[in-house]
mmCIF file of C-alpha atoms in Angstrom:
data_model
loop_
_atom_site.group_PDB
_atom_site.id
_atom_site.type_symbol
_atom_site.label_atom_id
_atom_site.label_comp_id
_atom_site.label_asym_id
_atom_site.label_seq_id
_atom_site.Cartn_x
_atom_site.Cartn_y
_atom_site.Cartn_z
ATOM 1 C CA UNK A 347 -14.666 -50.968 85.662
ATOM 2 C CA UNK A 348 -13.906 -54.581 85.969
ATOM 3 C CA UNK A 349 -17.860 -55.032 84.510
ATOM 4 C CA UNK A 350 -16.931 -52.842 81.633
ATOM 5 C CA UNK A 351 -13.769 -54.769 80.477
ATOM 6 C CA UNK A 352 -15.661 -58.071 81.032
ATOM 7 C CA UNK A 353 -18.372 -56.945 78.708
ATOM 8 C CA UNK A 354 -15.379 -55.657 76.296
ATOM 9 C CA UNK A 355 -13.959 -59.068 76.036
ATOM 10 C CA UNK A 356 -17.385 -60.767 75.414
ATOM 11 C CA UNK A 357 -18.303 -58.749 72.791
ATOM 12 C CA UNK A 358 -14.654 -59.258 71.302
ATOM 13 C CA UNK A 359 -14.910 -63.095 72.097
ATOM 14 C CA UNK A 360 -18.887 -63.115 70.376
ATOM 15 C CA UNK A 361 -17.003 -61.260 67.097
ATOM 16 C CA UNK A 362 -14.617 -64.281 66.968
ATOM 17 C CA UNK A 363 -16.873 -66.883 67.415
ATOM 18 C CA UNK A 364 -18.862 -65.982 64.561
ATOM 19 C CA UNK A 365 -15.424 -65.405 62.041
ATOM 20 C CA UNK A 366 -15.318 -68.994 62.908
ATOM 21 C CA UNK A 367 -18.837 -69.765 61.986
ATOM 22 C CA UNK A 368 -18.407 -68.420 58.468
ATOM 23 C CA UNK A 369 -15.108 -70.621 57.637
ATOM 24 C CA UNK A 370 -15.843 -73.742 55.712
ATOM 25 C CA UNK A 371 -12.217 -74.848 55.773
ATOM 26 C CA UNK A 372 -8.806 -74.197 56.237
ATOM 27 C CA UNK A 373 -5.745 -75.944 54.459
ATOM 28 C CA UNK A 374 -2.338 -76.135 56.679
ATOM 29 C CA UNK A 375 0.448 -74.576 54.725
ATOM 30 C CA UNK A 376 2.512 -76.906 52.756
ATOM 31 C CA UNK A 377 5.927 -75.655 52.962
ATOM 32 C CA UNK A 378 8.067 -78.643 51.425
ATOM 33 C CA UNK A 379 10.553 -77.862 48.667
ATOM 34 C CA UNK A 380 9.203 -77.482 45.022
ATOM 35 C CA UNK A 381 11.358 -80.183 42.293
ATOM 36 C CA UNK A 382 13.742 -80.901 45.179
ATOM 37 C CA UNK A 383 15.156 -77.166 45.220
ATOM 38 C CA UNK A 384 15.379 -74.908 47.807
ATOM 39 C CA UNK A 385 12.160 -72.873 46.675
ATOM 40 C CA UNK A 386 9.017 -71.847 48.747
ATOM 41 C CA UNK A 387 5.358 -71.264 48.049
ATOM 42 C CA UNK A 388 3.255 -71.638 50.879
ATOM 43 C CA UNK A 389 0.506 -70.350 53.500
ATOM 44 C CA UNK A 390 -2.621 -70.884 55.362
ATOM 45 C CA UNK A 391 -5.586 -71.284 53.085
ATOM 46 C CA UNK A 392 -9.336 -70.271 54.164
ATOM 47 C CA UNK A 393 -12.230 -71.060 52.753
ATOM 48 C CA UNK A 394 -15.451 -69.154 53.452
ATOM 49 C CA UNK A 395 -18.643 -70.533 53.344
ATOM 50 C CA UNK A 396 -19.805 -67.712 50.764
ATOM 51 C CA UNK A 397 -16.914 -69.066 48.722
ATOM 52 C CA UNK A 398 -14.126 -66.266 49.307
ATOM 53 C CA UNK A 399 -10.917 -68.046 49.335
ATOM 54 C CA UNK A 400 -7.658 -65.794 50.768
ATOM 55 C CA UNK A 401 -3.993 -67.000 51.631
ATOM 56 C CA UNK A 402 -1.259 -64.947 52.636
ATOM 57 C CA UNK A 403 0.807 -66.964 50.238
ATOM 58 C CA UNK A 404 5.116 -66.753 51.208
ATOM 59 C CA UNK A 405 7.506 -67.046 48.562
ATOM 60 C CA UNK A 406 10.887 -67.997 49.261
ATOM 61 C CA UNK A 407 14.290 -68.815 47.657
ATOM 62 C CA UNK A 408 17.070 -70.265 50.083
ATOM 63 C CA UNK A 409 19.502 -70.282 47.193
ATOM 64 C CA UNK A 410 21.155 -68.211 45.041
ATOM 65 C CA UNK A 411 18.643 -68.226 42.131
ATOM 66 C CA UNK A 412 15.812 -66.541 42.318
ATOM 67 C CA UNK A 413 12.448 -68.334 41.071
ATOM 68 C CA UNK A 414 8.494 -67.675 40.425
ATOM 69 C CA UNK A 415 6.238 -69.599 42.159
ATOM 70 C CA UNK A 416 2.518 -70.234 43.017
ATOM 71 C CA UNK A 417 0.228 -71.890 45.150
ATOM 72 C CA UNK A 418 -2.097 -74.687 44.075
ATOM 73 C CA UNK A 419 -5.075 -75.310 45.827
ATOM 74 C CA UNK A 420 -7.314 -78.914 44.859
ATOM 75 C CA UNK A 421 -10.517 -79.999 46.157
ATOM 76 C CA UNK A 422 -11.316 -83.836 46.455
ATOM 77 C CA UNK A 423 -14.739 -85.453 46.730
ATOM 78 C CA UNK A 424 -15.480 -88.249 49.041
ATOM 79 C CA UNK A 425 -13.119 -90.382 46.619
ATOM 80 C CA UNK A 426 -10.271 -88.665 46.618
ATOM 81 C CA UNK A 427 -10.611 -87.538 43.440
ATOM 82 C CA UNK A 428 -10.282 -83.789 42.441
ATOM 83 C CA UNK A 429 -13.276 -82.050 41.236
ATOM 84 C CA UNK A 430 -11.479 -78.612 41.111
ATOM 85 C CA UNK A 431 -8.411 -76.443 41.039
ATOM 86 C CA UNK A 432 -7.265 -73.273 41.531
ATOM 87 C CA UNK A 433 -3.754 -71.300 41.703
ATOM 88 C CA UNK A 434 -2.536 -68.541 43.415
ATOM 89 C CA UNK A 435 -1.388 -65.620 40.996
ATOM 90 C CA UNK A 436 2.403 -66.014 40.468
ATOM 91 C CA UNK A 437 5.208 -64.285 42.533
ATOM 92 C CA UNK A 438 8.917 -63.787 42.280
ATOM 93 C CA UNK A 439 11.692 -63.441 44.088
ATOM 94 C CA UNK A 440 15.228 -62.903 43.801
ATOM 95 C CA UNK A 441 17.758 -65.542 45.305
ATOM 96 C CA UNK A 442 18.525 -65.529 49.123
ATOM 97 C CA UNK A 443 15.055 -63.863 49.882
ATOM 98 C CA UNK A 444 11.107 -64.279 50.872
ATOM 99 C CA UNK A 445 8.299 -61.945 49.864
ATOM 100 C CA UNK A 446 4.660 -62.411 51.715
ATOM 101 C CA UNK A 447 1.216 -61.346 49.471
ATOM 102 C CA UNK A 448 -2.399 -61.655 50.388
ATOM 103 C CA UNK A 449 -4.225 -63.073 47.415
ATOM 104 C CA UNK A 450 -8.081 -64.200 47.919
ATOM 105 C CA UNK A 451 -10.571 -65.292 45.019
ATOM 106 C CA UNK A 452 -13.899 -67.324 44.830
ATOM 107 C CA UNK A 453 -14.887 -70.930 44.062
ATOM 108 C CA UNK A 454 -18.016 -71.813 43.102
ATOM 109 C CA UNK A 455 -20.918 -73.005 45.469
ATOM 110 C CA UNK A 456 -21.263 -76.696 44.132
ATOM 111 C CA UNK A 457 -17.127 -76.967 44.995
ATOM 112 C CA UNK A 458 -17.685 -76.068 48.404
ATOM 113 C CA UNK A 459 -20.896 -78.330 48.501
ATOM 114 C CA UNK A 460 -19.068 -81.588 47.048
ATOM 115 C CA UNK A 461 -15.478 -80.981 48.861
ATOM 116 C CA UNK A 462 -14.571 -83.569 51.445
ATOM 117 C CA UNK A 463 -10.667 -82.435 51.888
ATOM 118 C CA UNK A 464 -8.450 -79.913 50.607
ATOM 119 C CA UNK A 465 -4.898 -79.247 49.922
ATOM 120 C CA UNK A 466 -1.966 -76.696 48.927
ATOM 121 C CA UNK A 467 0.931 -77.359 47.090
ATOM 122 C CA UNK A 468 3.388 -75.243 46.086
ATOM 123 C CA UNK A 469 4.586 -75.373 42.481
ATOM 124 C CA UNK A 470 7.159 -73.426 40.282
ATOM 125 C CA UNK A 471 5.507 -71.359 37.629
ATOM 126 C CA UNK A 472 8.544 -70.357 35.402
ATOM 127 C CA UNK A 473 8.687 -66.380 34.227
ATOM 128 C CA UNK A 474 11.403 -67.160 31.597
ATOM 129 C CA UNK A 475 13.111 -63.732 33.028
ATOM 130 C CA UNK A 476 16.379 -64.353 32.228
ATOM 131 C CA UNK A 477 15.624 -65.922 28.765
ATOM 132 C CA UNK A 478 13.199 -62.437 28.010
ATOM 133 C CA UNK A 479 16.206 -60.149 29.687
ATOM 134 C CA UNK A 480 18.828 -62.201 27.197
ATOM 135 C CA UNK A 481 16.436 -61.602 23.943
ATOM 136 C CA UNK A 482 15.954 -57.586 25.021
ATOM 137 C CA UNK A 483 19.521 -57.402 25.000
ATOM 138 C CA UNK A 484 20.008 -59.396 22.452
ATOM 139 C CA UNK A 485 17.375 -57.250 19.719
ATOM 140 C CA UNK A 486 19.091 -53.884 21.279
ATOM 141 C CA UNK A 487 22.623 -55.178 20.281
ATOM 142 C CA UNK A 488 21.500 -56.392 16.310
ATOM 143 C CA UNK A 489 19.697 -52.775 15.932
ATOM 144 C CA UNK A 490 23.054 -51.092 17.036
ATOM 145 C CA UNK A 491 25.055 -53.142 14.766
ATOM 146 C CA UNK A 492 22.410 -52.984 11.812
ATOM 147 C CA UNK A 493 22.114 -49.304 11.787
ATOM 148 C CA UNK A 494 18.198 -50.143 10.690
ATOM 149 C CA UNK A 495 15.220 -49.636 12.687
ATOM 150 C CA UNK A 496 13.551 -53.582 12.481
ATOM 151 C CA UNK A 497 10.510 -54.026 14.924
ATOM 152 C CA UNK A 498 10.496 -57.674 16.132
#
């Protein structure tokens, strides 16, 4: 028995070592405030060596507004200059709340082969909600008091 669970966790420990082999990179979350606010975007980012890139990226609002963030993800070469950029698609959340979503994508081969360092940053990609929510009302309300049928 004990054998049997010994070869069980070697196997287990052989899978892990090669997930490791296959990962080119991986960014620490950057979870610092975005423009000073209380807002979130942040998570783990791996890089593959095929060039699959996944994050479980968190979105979070400590305040009472809500906002719609993303993720940005740059690659430097060897002079700390960027050579390439990619963002996370954009998520929302309501105020006083967090939301977690597993997002991956691909970069191209010559990224991975001229990256020296990586990082994540989390920025505040405006939905203009509130202004589209205002303007809906807003076309509803002239229609009622028009009487006519306009298409805007």
């Amino acid at each position: 028995m004990k054998r049997f669970l010994f070869l069980i966790a070697l196997i287990f420990s052989l899978f892990e070592v090669y997930a490791q082999n296959n990962v080119a990179v991986t960014i620490p979350p950057n979870c610092n405030r975005i423009s000073g606010k209380s807002f979130r975007c942040c998570g783990t980012v791996i890089v593959y060596w095929n060039g699959t890139i996944t994050s479980t990226v968190q979105t979070s609002s400590n305040r009472w507004q809500g906002f719609t963030g993303a993720m940005k993800i740059t690659f430097f070469d060897s002079a700390s200059q960027p050579i390439y950029e990619i963002m996370t698609p954009s998520y929302g959340v309501n105020g006083e709340s967090s939301r977690n979503d597993r997002w991956s994508s691909t970069i191209p081969d010559w990224v991975l082969n001229n990256a020296k360092t990586a990082s994540a940053q989390g920025v505040h990609n405006s939905s203009n909600r509130t202004g589209k929510l205002i303007l809906s009302a807003g076309v509803k309300y002239f229609k009622q008091q028009s009487g006519n049928s306009f298409d805007f």
